[in-house]
mmCIF file of N, CA and C in Angstrom:
data_model
loop_
_atom_site.group_PDB
_atom_site.id
_atom_site.type_symbol
_atom_site.label_atom_id
_atom_site.label_comp_id
_atom_site.label_asym_id
_atom_site.label_seq_id
_atom_site.Cartn_x
_atom_site.Cartn_y
_atom_site.Cartn_z
ATOM 1 N N MET A 1 -26.068 13.177 4.730
ATOM 2 C CA MET A 1 -26.636 12.088 3.917
ATOM 3 C C MET A 1 -27.793 11.440 4.664
ATOM 4 N N ASP A 2 -28.887 11.273 3.991
ATOM 5 C CA ASP A 2 -30.046 10.624 4.562
ATOM 6 C C ASP A 2 -29.885 9.113 4.398
ATOM 7 N N CYS A 3 -29.702 8.450 5.512
ATOM 8 C CA CYS A 3 -29.453 6.988 5.493
ATOM 9 C C CYS A 3 -30.743 6.220 5.855
ATOM 10 N N SER A 4 -31.838 6.875 5.944
ATOM 11 C CA SER A 4 -33.068 6.223 6.398
ATOM 12 C C SER A 4 -33.513 5.098 5.481
ATOM 13 N N ASN A 5 -33.216 5.157 4.221
ATOM 14 C CA ASN A 5 -33.619 4.121 3.262
ATOM 15 C C ASN A 5 -32.497 3.140 2.893
ATOM 16 N N LEU A 6 -31.356 3.304 3.591
ATOM 17 C CA LEU A 6 -30.179 2.475 3.292
ATOM 18 C C LEU A 6 -29.871 1.586 4.514
ATOM 19 N N SER A 7 -29.212 0.477 4.231
ATOM 20 C CA SER A 7 -28.784 -0.377 5.333
ATOM 21 C C SER A 7 -27.585 0.277 6.026
ATOM 22 N N HIS A 8 -27.297 -0.176 7.247
ATOM 23 C CA HIS A 8 -26.190 0.379 7.995
ATOM 24 C C HIS A 8 -24.898 0.221 7.170
ATOM 25 N N ALA A 9 -24.716 -0.915 6.515
ATOM 26 C CA ALA A 9 -23.462 -1.173 5.757
ATOM 27 C C ALA A 9 -23.317 -0.194 4.569
ATOM 28 N N GLN A 10 -24.446 0.170 3.963
ATOM 29 C CA GLN A 10 -24.365 1.132 2.862
ATOM 30 C C GLN A 10 -24.068 2.522 3.308
ATOM 31 N N CYS A 11 -24.333 2.826 4.540
ATOM 32 C CA CYS A 11 -24.220 4.192 5.041
ATOM 33 C C CYS A 11 -22.986 4.351 5.957
ATOM 34 N N CYS A 12 -22.336 3.290 6.295
ATOM 35 C CA CYS A 12 -21.219 3.322 7.201
ATOM 36 C C CYS A 12 -19.925 3.689 6.442
ATOM 37 N N ALA A 13 -19.243 4.746 6.858
ATOM 38 C CA ALA A 13 -17.983 5.134 6.192
ATOM 39 C C ALA A 13 -16.974 4.045 6.262
ATOM 40 N N CYS A 14 -16.834 3.422 7.396
ATOM 41 C CA CYS A 14 -15.808 2.384 7.595
ATOM 42 C C CYS A 14 -16.093 1.172 6.698
ATOM 43 N N GLY A 15 -17.315 0.656 6.740
ATOM 44 C CA GLY A 15 -17.684 -0.481 5.908
ATOM 45 C C GLY A 15 -17.525 -0.172 4.423
ATOM 46 N N SER A 16 -17.992 0.997 3.989
ATOM 47 C CA SER A 16 -17.916 1.388 2.584
ATOM 48 C C SER A 16 -16.440 1.507 2.130
ATOM 49 N N LEU A 17 -15.653 2.160 2.944
ATOM 50 C CA LEU A 17 -14.213 2.332 2.585
ATOM 51 C C LEU A 17 -13.506 0.987 2.557
ATOM 52 N N ARG A 18 -13.792 0.106 3.514
ATOM 53 C CA ARG A 18 -13.103 -1.211 3.545
ATOM 54 C C ARG A 18 -13.491 -2.030 2.327
ATOM 55 N N LYS A 19 -14.757 -1.978 1.945
ATOM 56 C CA LYS A 19 -15.210 -2.723 0.738
ATOM 57 C C LYS A 19 -14.512 -2.186 -0.521
ATOM 58 N N THR A 20 -14.462 -0.838 -0.623
ATOM 59 C CA THR A 20 -13.824 -0.238 -1.791
ATOM 60 C C THR A 20 -12.315 -0.478 -1.774
ATOM 61 N N THR A 21 -11.704 -0.460 -0.605
ATOM 62 C CA THR A 21 -10.295 -0.790 -0.482
ATOM 63 C C THR A 21 -10.000 -2.205 -0.906
ATOM 64 N N ARG A 22 -10.822 -3.158 -0.529
ATOM 65 C CA ARG A 22 -10.621 -4.553 -0.918
ATOM 66 C C ARG A 22 -10.758 -4.657 -2.472
ATOM 67 N N ALA A 23 -11.748 -3.986 -3.025
ATOM 68 C CA ALA A 23 -11.917 -4.031 -4.498
ATOM 69 C C ALA A 23 -10.693 -3.428 -5.234
ATOM 70 N N ILE A 24 -10.208 -2.287 -4.744
ATOM 71 C CA ILE A 24 -9.048 -1.654 -5.366
ATOM 72 C C ILE A 24 -7.788 -2.518 -5.181
ATOM 73 N N THR A 25 -7.636 -3.084 -4.000
ATOM 74 C CA THR A 25 -6.488 -3.966 -3.731
ATOM 75 C C THR A 25 -6.497 -5.122 -4.695
ATOM 76 N N GLN A 26 -7.640 -5.774 -4.845
ATOM 77 C CA GLN A 26 -7.787 -6.910 -5.746
ATOM 78 C C GLN A 26 -7.492 -6.479 -7.183
ATOM 79 N N PHE A 27 -7.972 -5.323 -7.587
ATOM 80 C CA PHE A 27 -7.715 -4.774 -8.907
ATOM 81 C C PHE A 27 -6.236 -4.575 -9.157
ATOM 82 N N PHE A 28 -5.543 -3.969 -8.214
ATOM 83 C CA PHE A 28 -4.090 -3.799 -8.357
ATOM 84 C C PHE A 28 -3.334 -5.087 -8.306
ATOM 85 N N ASP A 29 -3.797 -6.037 -7.441
ATOM 86 C CA ASP A 29 -3.162 -7.354 -7.374
ATOM 87 C C ASP A 29 -3.228 -8.078 -8.705
ATOM 88 N N ARG A 30 -4.385 -7.965 -9.378
ATOM 89 C CA ARG A 30 -4.505 -8.598 -10.714
ATOM 90 C C ARG A 30 -3.505 -7.960 -11.708
ATOM 91 N N HIS A 31 -3.301 -6.672 -11.647
ATOM 92 C CA HIS A 31 -2.350 -6.023 -12.524
ATOM 93 C C HIS A 31 -0.906 -6.456 -12.199
ATOM 94 N N LEU A 32 -0.615 -6.685 -10.945
ATOM 95 C CA LEU A 32 0.747 -7.091 -10.546
ATOM 96 C C LEU A 32 1.041 -8.560 -10.664
ATOM 97 N N GLN A 33 -0.009 -9.355 -10.844
ATOM 98 C CA GLN A 33 0.119 -10.808 -10.901
ATOM 99 C C GLN A 33 1.209 -11.313 -11.858
ATOM 100 N N PRO A 34 1.403 -10.704 -13.052
ATOM 101 C CA PRO A 34 2.433 -11.211 -13.962
ATOM 102 C C PRO A 34 3.849 -11.198 -13.364
ATOM 103 N N ILE A 35 4.120 -10.332 -12.380
ATOM 104 C CA ILE A 35 5.474 -10.235 -11.825
ATOM 105 C C ILE A 35 5.531 -10.871 -10.442
ATOM 106 N N GLY A 36 4.410 -11.442 -9.977
ATOM 107 C CA GLY A 36 4.430 -12.156 -8.680
ATOM 108 C C GLY A 36 4.428 -11.295 -7.442
ATOM 109 N N LEU A 37 3.983 -10.078 -7.513
ATOM 110 C CA LEU A 37 3.897 -9.207 -6.354
ATOM 111 C C LEU A 37 2.453 -8.962 -6.077
ATOM 112 N N ARG A 38 2.170 -8.712 -4.796
ATOM 113 C CA ARG A 38 0.824 -8.259 -4.413
ATOM 114 C C ARG A 38 0.954 -6.702 -4.126
ATOM 115 N N SER A 39 -0.162 -6.043 -4.170
ATOM 116 C CA SER A 39 -0.096 -4.590 -3.970
ATOM 117 C C SER A 39 0.479 -4.207 -2.636
ATOM 118 N N THR A 40 0.208 -4.932 -1.606
ATOM 119 C CA THR A 40 0.754 -4.661 -0.251
ATOM 120 C C THR A 40 2.279 -4.776 -0.261
ATOM 121 N N GLN A 41 2.808 -5.814 -0.894
ATOM 122 C CA GLN A 41 4.239 -5.998 -1.018
ATOM 123 C C GLN A 41 4.891 -4.910 -1.833
ATOM 124 N N CYS A 42 4.193 -4.501 -2.865
ATOM 125 C CA CYS A 42 4.693 -3.425 -3.722
ATOM 126 C C CYS A 42 4.762 -2.105 -2.962
ATOM 127 N N SER A 43 3.698 -1.861 -2.149
ATOM 128 C CA SER A 43 3.701 -0.601 -1.302
ATOM 129 C C SER A 43 4.881 -0.655 -0.328
ATOM 130 N N LEU A 44 5.159 -1.782 0.261
ATOM 131 C CA LEU A 44 6.299 -1.890 1.178
ATOM 132 C C LEU A 44 7.595 -1.669 0.435
ATOM 133 N N LEU A 45 7.765 -2.297 -0.717
ATOM 134 C CA LEU A 45 8.979 -2.104 -1.492
ATOM 135 C C LEU A 45 9.205 -0.644 -1.862
ATOM 136 N N LEU A 46 8.119 0.011 -2.284
ATOM 137 C CA LEU A 46 8.208 1.387 -2.680
ATOM 138 C C LEU A 46 8.572 2.284 -1.476
ATOM 139 N N ALA A 47 7.960 2.028 -0.333
ATOM 140 C CA ALA A 47 8.272 2.791 0.830
ATOM 141 C C ALA A 47 9.718 2.636 1.289
ATOM 142 N N VAL A 48 10.182 1.429 1.257
ATOM 143 C CA VAL A 48 11.618 1.155 1.649
ATOM 144 C C VAL A 48 12.518 1.832 0.639
ATOM 145 N N SER A 49 12.151 1.761 -0.651
ATOM 146 C CA SER A 49 13.006 2.377 -1.664
ATOM 147 C C SER A 49 13.033 3.873 -1.467
ATOM 148 N N LEU A 50 11.926 4.497 -1.168
ATOM 149 C CA LEU A 50 11.857 5.976 -1.055
ATOM 150 C C LEU A 50 12.429 6.464 0.266
ATOM 151 N N GLN A 51 12.198 5.692 1.336
ATOM 152 C CA GLN A 51 12.613 6.169 2.691
ATOM 153 C C GLN A 51 13.997 5.695 3.097
ATOM 154 N N GLY A 52 14.549 4.757 2.392
ATOM 155 C CA GLY A 52 15.839 4.194 2.762
ATOM 156 C C GLY A 52 15.636 3.136 3.823
ATOM 157 N N SER A 53 16.632 2.883 4.618
ATOM 158 C CA SER A 53 16.567 1.839 5.648
ATOM 159 C C SER A 53 15.604 2.228 6.734
ATOM 160 N N LEU A 54 14.672 1.307 7.046
ATOM 161 C CA LEU A 54 13.628 1.546 8.049
ATOM 162 C C LEU A 54 13.479 0.344 8.972
ATOM 163 N N SER A 55 12.937 0.559 10.179
ATOM 164 C CA SER A 55 12.567 -0.571 11.034
ATOM 165 C C SER A 55 11.148 -0.976 10.634
ATOM 166 N N VAL A 56 10.724 -2.120 11.162
ATOM 167 C CA VAL A 56 9.383 -2.631 10.934
ATOM 168 C C VAL A 56 8.381 -1.630 11.496
ATOM 169 N N SER A 57 8.581 -1.119 12.682
ATOM 170 C CA SER A 57 7.629 -0.198 13.258
ATOM 171 C C SER A 57 7.584 1.159 12.473
ATOM 172 N N GLU A 58 8.706 1.620 12.032
ATOM 173 C CA GLU A 58 8.736 2.882 11.216
ATOM 174 C C GLU A 58 7.974 2.627 9.912
ATOM 175 N N LEU A 59 8.227 1.497 9.289
ATOM 176 C CA LEU A 59 7.505 1.165 8.037
ATOM 177 C C LEU A 59 6.017 1.098 8.269
ATOM 178 N N GLY A 60 5.597 0.428 9.350
ATOM 179 C CA GLY A 60 4.222 0.308 9.690
ATOM 180 C C GLY A 60 3.570 1.672 9.945
ATOM 181 N N ASP A 61 4.298 2.481 10.681
ATOM 182 C CA ASP A 61 3.831 3.848 10.979
ATOM 183 C C ASP A 61 3.639 4.662 9.682
ATOM 184 N N HIS A 62 4.628 4.551 8.775
ATOM 185 C CA HIS A 62 4.633 5.315 7.545
ATOM 186 C C HIS A 62 3.438 4.913 6.665
ATOM 187 N N LEU A 63 3.111 3.584 6.657
ATOM 188 C CA LEU A 63 2.040 3.108 5.791
ATOM 189 C C LEU A 63 0.724 2.890 6.550
ATOM 190 N N LEU A 64 0.691 3.200 7.832
ATOM 191 C CA LEU A 64 -0.503 2.950 8.647
ATOM 192 C C LEU A 64 -0.918 1.483 8.585
ATOM 193 N N MET A 65 0.081 0.609 8.733
ATOM 194 C CA MET A 65 -0.108 -0.868 8.756
ATOM 195 C C MET A 65 0.340 -1.407 10.107
ATOM 196 N N ASP A 66 -0.336 -2.454 10.579
ATOM 197 C CA ASP A 66 0.047 -3.067 11.848
ATOM 198 C C ASP A 66 1.384 -3.859 11.625
ATOM 199 N N GLN A 67 2.129 -4.018 12.723
ATOM 200 C CA GLN A 67 3.428 -4.651 12.636
ATOM 201 C C GLN A 67 3.392 -6.087 12.128
ATOM 202 N N THR A 68 2.278 -6.823 12.493
ATOM 203 C CA THR A 68 2.145 -8.202 12.072
ATOM 204 C C THR A 68 2.075 -8.251 10.548
ATOM 205 N N THR A 69 1.286 -7.401 9.915
ATOM 206 C CA THR A 69 1.178 -7.385 8.481
ATOM 207 C C THR A 69 2.485 -7.023 7.803
ATOM 208 N N VAL A 70 3.147 -6.015 8.371
ATOM 209 C CA VAL A 70 4.435 -5.575 7.805
ATOM 210 C C VAL A 70 5.443 -6.739 7.940
ATOM 211 N N THR A 71 5.532 -7.318 9.089
ATOM 212 C CA THR A 71 6.503 -8.417 9.320
ATOM 213 C C THR A 71 6.269 -9.561 8.401
ATOM 214 N N ARG A 72 4.986 -9.999 8.242
ATOM 215 C CA ARG A 72 4.641 -11.102 7.368
ATOM 216 C C ARG A 72 5.046 -10.784 5.907
ATOM 217 N N ASN A 73 4.733 -9.571 5.429
ATOM 218 C CA ASN A 73 5.080 -9.269 4.048
ATOM 219 C C ASN A 73 6.537 -8.996 3.829
ATOM 220 N N ILE A 74 7.235 -8.414 4.823
ATOM 221 C CA ILE A 74 8.662 -8.210 4.712
ATOM 222 C C ILE A 74 9.380 -9.585 4.652
ATOM 223 N N GLU A 75 8.900 -10.555 5.413
ATOM 224 C CA GLU A 75 9.484 -11.882 5.348
ATOM 225 C C GLU A 75 9.355 -12.510 3.964
ATOM 226 N N ILE A 76 8.205 -12.329 3.332
ATOM 227 C CA ILE A 76 8.014 -12.842 1.951
ATOM 228 C C ILE A 76 9.010 -12.123 1.010
ATOM 229 N N LEU A 77 9.139 -10.811 1.178
ATOM 230 C CA LEU A 77 10.035 -10.041 0.270
ATOM 231 C C LEU A 77 11.459 -10.450 0.522
ATOM 232 N N ARG A 78 11.813 -10.725 1.801
ATOM 233 C CA ARG A 78 13.169 -11.141 2.128
ATOM 234 C C ARG A 78 13.506 -12.524 1.498
ATOM 235 N N LYS A 79 12.528 -13.430 1.573
ATOM 236 C CA LYS A 79 12.758 -14.786 1.037
ATOM 237 C C LYS A 79 12.972 -14.715 -0.502
ATOM 238 N N HIS A 80 12.320 -13.718 -1.143
ATOM 239 C CA HIS A 80 12.530 -13.561 -2.565
ATOM 240 C C HIS A 80 13.788 -12.748 -2.925
ATOM 241 N N GLY A 81 14.441 -12.207 -1.898
ATOM 242 C CA GLY A 81 15.670 -11.449 -2.107
ATOM 243 C C GLY A 81 15.423 -9.988 -2.471
ATOM 244 N N TYR A 82 14.232 -9.478 -2.223
ATOM 245 C CA TYR A 82 13.906 -8.082 -2.586
ATOM 246 C C TYR A 82 14.225 -7.095 -1.504
ATOM 247 N N VAL A 83 14.376 -7.537 -0.275
ATOM 248 C CA VAL A 83 14.825 -6.697 0.829
ATOM 249 C C VAL A 83 15.790 -7.442 1.671
ATOM 250 N N SER A 84 16.613 -6.710 2.387
ATOM 251 C CA SER A 84 17.508 -7.317 3.348
ATOM 252 C C SER A 84 17.064 -6.848 4.736
ATOM 253 N N VAL A 85 17.177 -7.727 5.718
ATOM 254 C CA VAL A 85 16.798 -7.407 7.105
ATOM 255 C C VAL A 85 18.045 -7.696 7.925
ATOM 256 N N SER A 86 18.537 -6.613 8.615
ATOM 257 C CA SER A 86 19.721 -6.790 9.432
ATOM 258 C C SER A 86 19.553 -6.046 10.769
ATOM 259 N N LYS A 87 20.392 -6.411 11.722
ATOM 260 C CA LYS A 87 20.344 -5.685 13.003
ATOM 261 C C LYS A 87 20.909 -4.294 12.802
ATOM 262 N N ASP A 88 20.195 -3.340 13.425
ATOM 263 C CA ASP A 88 20.639 -1.951 13.406
ATOM 264 C C ASP A 88 21.970 -1.794 14.113
ATOM 265 N N GLU A 89 22.887 -1.058 13.539
ATOM 266 C CA GLU A 89 24.225 -0.874 14.125
ATOM 267 C C GLU A 89 24.157 -0.169 15.462
ATOM 268 N N GLN A 90 23.197 0.736 15.653
ATOM 269 C CA GLN A 90 23.109 1.519 16.884
ATOM 270 C C GLN A 90 22.209 0.883 17.932
ATOM 271 N N ASP A 91 21.298 0.009 17.526
ATOM 272 C CA ASP A 91 20.393 -0.699 18.470
ATOM 273 C C ASP A 91 20.157 -2.078 17.970
ATOM 274 N N ALA A 92 20.780 -3.058 18.630
ATOM 275 C CA ALA A 92 20.762 -4.476 18.167
ATOM 276 C C ALA A 92 19.341 -5.045 18.247
ATOM 277 N N ARG A 93 18.434 -4.446 19.051
ATOM 278 C CA ARG A 93 17.048 -4.929 19.098
ATOM 279 C C ARG A 93 16.252 -4.520 17.924
ATOM 280 N N ARG A 94 16.710 -3.566 17.213
ATOM 281 C CA ARG A 94 15.982 -3.024 16.049
ATOM 282 C C ARG A 94 16.481 -3.635 14.773
ATOM 283 N N LYS A 95 15.533 -4.137 13.959
ATOM 284 C CA LYS A 95 15.877 -4.698 12.665
ATOM 285 C C LYS A 95 15.700 -3.621 11.593
ATOM 286 N N SER A 96 16.659 -3.510 10.734
ATOM 287 C CA SER A 96 16.686 -2.526 9.700
ATOM 288 C C SER A 96 16.378 -3.190 8.350
ATOM 289 N N ILE A 97 15.406 -2.616 7.643
ATOM 290 C CA ILE A 97 14.995 -3.165 6.362
ATOM 291 C C ILE A 97 15.476 -2.251 5.242
ATOM 292 N N ALA A 98 16.098 -2.859 4.223
ATOM 293 C CA ALA A 98 16.605 -2.079 3.094
ATOM 294 C C ALA A 98 16.249 -2.817 1.796
ATOM 295 N N ILE A 99 16.036 -2.116 0.721
ATOM 296 C CA ILE A 99 15.769 -2.744 -0.560
ATOM 297 C C ILE A 99 17.098 -3.239 -1.173
ATOM 298 N N THR A 100 17.026 -4.403 -1.831
ATOM 299 C CA THR A 100 18.192 -4.914 -2.527
ATOM 300 C C THR A 100 18.167 -4.509 -3.989
ATOM 301 N N ASP A 101 19.230 -4.818 -4.704
ATOM 302 C CA ASP A 101 19.242 -4.549 -6.144
ATOM 303 C C ASP A 101 18.098 -5.302 -6.822
ATOM 304 N N SER A 102 17.907 -6.569 -6.414
ATOM 305 C CA SER A 102 16.827 -7.366 -6.972
ATOM 306 C C SER A 102 15.450 -6.745 -6.676
ATOM 307 N N GLY A 103 15.300 -6.215 -5.488
ATOM 308 C CA GLY A 103 14.063 -5.541 -5.108
ATOM 309 C C GLY A 103 13.841 -4.261 -5.966
ATOM 310 N N ALA A 104 14.935 -3.500 -6.180
ATOM 311 C CA ALA A 104 14.814 -2.312 -7.019
ATOM 312 C C ALA A 104 14.385 -2.681 -8.448
ATOM 313 N N GLN A 105 14.951 -3.783 -8.948
ATOM 314 C CA GLN A 105 14.619 -4.218 -10.295
ATOM 315 C C GLN A 105 13.133 -4.687 -10.330
ATOM 316 N N LYS A 106 12.688 -5.392 -9.321
ATOM 317 C CA LYS A 106 11.267 -5.827 -9.255
ATOM 318 C C LYS A 106 10.361 -4.614 -9.158
ATOM 319 N N LEU A 107 10.768 -3.638 -8.440
ATOM 320 C CA LEU A 107 9.963 -2.406 -8.345
ATOM 321 C C LEU A 107 9.878 -1.681 -9.699
ATOM 322 N N MET A 108 10.963 -1.705 -10.438
ATOM 323 C CA MET A 108 10.940 -1.110 -11.782
ATOM 324 C C MET A 108 9.974 -1.877 -12.723
ATOM 325 N N GLN A 109 9.912 -3.215 -12.535
ATOM 326 C CA GLN A 109 8.962 -3.986 -13.305
ATOM 327 C C GLN A 109 7.550 -3.700 -12.915
ATOM 328 N N ALA A 110 7.335 -3.361 -11.670
ATOM 329 C CA ALA A 110 5.980 -3.117 -11.157
ATOM 330 C C ALA A 110 5.455 -1.748 -11.578
ATOM 331 N N MET A 111 6.314 -0.773 -11.739
ATOM 332 C CA MET A 111 5.849 0.637 -12.020
ATOM 333 C C MET A 111 4.940 0.731 -13.228
ATOM 334 N N PRO A 112 5.236 0.141 -14.369
ATOM 335 C CA PRO A 112 4.332 0.310 -15.509
ATOM 336 C C PRO A 112 2.950 -0.403 -15.224
ATOM 337 N N LEU A 113 2.964 -1.465 -14.473
ATOM 338 C CA LEU A 113 1.732 -2.196 -14.145
ATOM 339 C C LEU A 113 0.872 -1.355 -13.188
ATOM 340 N N LEU A 114 1.572 -0.740 -12.223
ATOM 341 C CA LEU A 114 0.864 0.157 -11.325
ATOM 342 C C LEU A 114 0.251 1.354 -12.042
ATOM 343 N N GLN A 115 1.047 1.882 -12.948
ATOM 344 C CA GLN A 115 0.595 3.059 -13.704
ATOM 345 C C GLN A 115 -0.592 2.692 -14.620
ATOM 346 N N GLN A 116 -0.589 1.472 -15.186
ATOM 347 C CA GLN A 116 -1.747 1.012 -15.994
ATOM 348 C C GLN A 116 -3.012 0.939 -15.114
ATOM 349 N N ALA A 117 -2.870 0.332 -13.958
ATOM 350 C CA ALA A 117 -4.004 0.188 -13.067
ATOM 351 C C ALA A 117 -4.531 1.581 -12.670
ATOM 352 N N GLN A 118 -3.632 2.469 -12.309
ATOM 353 C CA GLN A 118 -3.972 3.817 -11.879
ATOM 354 C C GLN A 118 -4.685 4.578 -13.020
ATOM 355 N N ALA A 119 -4.170 4.380 -14.223
ATOM 356 C CA ALA A 119 -4.713 5.078 -15.388
ATOM 357 C C ALA A 119 -6.188 4.616 -15.634
ATOM 358 N N LYS A 120 -6.478 3.304 -15.439
ATOM 359 C CA LYS A 120 -7.808 2.799 -15.623
ATOM 360 C C LYS A 120 -8.787 3.474 -14.620
ATOM 361 N N ILE A 121 -8.336 3.566 -13.412
ATOM 362 C CA ILE A 121 -9.189 4.192 -12.403
ATOM 363 C C ILE A 121 -9.387 5.670 -12.733
ATOM 364 N N GLU A 122 -8.335 6.364 -13.101
ATOM 365 C CA GLU A 122 -8.429 7.806 -13.454
ATOM 366 C C GLU A 122 -9.323 7.988 -14.660
ATOM 367 N N GLN A 123 -9.243 7.116 -15.637
ATOM 368 C CA GLN A 123 -10.082 7.238 -16.838
ATOM 369 C C GLN A 123 -11.494 6.996 -16.461
ATOM 370 N N GLY A 124 -11.792 6.030 -15.576
ATOM 371 C CA GLY A 124 -13.150 5.726 -15.171
ATOM 372 C C GLY A 124 -13.801 6.865 -14.402
ATOM 373 N N LEU A 125 -13.009 7.519 -13.580
ATOM 374 C CA LEU A 125 -13.571 8.612 -12.737
ATOM 375 C C LEU A 125 -13.527 9.947 -13.446
ATOM 376 N N GLY A 126 -12.552 10.142 -14.317
ATOM 377 C CA GLY A 126 -12.347 11.452 -14.929
ATOM 378 C C GLY A 126 -11.385 12.273 -14.024
ATOM 379 N N GLU A 127 -10.693 13.209 -14.612
ATOM 380 C CA GLU A 127 -9.661 13.979 -13.876
ATOM 381 C C GLU A 127 -10.221 14.738 -12.675
ATOM 382 N N LYS A 128 -11.327 15.429 -12.874
ATOM 383 C CA LYS A 128 -11.907 16.222 -11.770
ATOM 384 C C LYS A 128 -12.364 15.342 -10.627
ATOM 385 N N ASP A 129 -13.077 14.269 -10.904
ATOM 386 C CA ASP A 129 -13.560 13.407 -9.864
ATOM 387 C C ASP A 129 -12.391 12.686 -9.163
ATOM 388 N N MET A 130 -11.330 12.341 -9.884
ATOM 389 C CA MET A 130 -10.190 11.743 -9.263
ATOM 390 C C MET A 130 -9.517 12.683 -8.315
ATOM 391 N N GLN A 131 -9.370 13.929 -8.702
ATOM 392 C CA GLN A 131 -8.777 14.907 -7.791
ATOM 393 C C GLN A 131 -9.614 15.113 -6.537
ATOM 394 N N ASN A 132 -10.960 15.166 -6.744
ATOM 395 C CA ASN A 132 -11.872 15.325 -5.606
ATOM 396 C C ASN A 132 -11.813 14.067 -4.693
ATOM 397 N N PHE A 133 -11.742 12.915 -5.298
ATOM 398 C CA PHE A 133 -11.658 11.646 -4.538
ATOM 399 C C PHE A 133 -10.408 11.658 -3.660
ATOM 400 N N LEU A 134 -9.251 11.963 -4.240
ATOM 401 C CA LEU A 134 -8.020 12.019 -3.437
ATOM 402 C C LEU A 134 -8.077 13.073 -2.368
ATOM 403 N N ARG A 135 -8.656 14.201 -2.668
ATOM 404 C CA ARG A 135 -8.804 15.295 -1.703
ATOM 405 C C ARG A 135 -9.651 14.827 -0.522
ATOM 406 N N LEU A 136 -10.761 14.162 -0.862
ATOM 407 C CA LEU A 136 -11.667 13.663 0.185
ATOM 408 C C LEU A 136 -11.000 12.618 1.068
ATOM 409 N N LEU A 137 -10.231 11.737 0.479
ATOM 410 C CA LEU A 137 -9.521 10.724 1.263
ATOM 411 C C LEU A 137 -8.530 11.380 2.220
ATOM 412 N N LYS A 138 -7.779 12.413 1.772
ATOM 413 C CA LYS A 138 -6.873 13.108 2.674
ATOM 414 C C LYS A 138 -7.640 13.852 3.753
ATOM 415 N N GLN A 139 -8.746 14.400 3.415
ATOM 416 C CA GLN A 139 -9.606 15.103 4.426
ATOM 417 C C GLN A 139 -10.092 14.082 5.471
ATOM 418 N N ILE A 140 -10.510 12.945 5.070
ATOM 419 C CA ILE A 140 -10.999 11.915 5.996
ATOM 420 C C ILE A 140 -9.850 11.502 6.909
ATOM 421 N N GLU A 141 -8.630 11.298 6.288
ATOM 422 C CA GLU A 141 -7.452 10.977 7.092
ATOM 423 C C GLU A 141 -7.178 11.980 8.235
ATOM 424 N N LYS A 142 -7.328 13.254 7.901
ATOM 425 C CA LYS A 142 -7.124 14.281 8.906
ATOM 426 C C LYS A 142 -8.187 14.321 9.968
ATOM 427 N N ILE A 143 -9.398 14.041 9.593
ATOM 428 C CA ILE A 143 -10.496 14.018 10.525
ATOM 429 C C ILE A 143 -10.303 12.956 11.588
ATOM 430 N N VAL A 144 -9.861 11.782 11.167
ATOM 431 C CA VAL A 144 -9.757 10.646 12.099
ATOM 432 C C VAL A 144 -8.457 10.541 12.835
ATOM 433 N N GLU A 145 -7.499 11.422 12.539
ATOM 434 C CA GLU A 145 -6.178 11.349 13.259
ATOM 435 C C GLU A 145 -6.334 11.660 14.724
#
């Protein structure tokens, strides 16, 4: 890509991806607003639901999130009764996070809203561009590992 006529911000992969990520996060947050969840919290609930009981560090590793962000959002989810946090039976230093029945119900409420948001993005890009976009994101992930 010839960046000679562009600013550094317009040509920087990190800056461009972060800006796009913020825009997509805000877009999904708006869709989730009626049920009182943010996209980050929804991602955590979904991961805990799919993976079963996890520690904060395992959850962070799974979602590529720092422990502070995971801990802050898990605490919000715990206060709402969507997850339980308990000491691990095999290692008392490790806290185990599990989804509650209330959390599973909240996740079920979120799914149609997430699907609506996803459908709008897919419609805007078209099927072929959406597939290419996801493929490129995976490719970038592998490059930077």
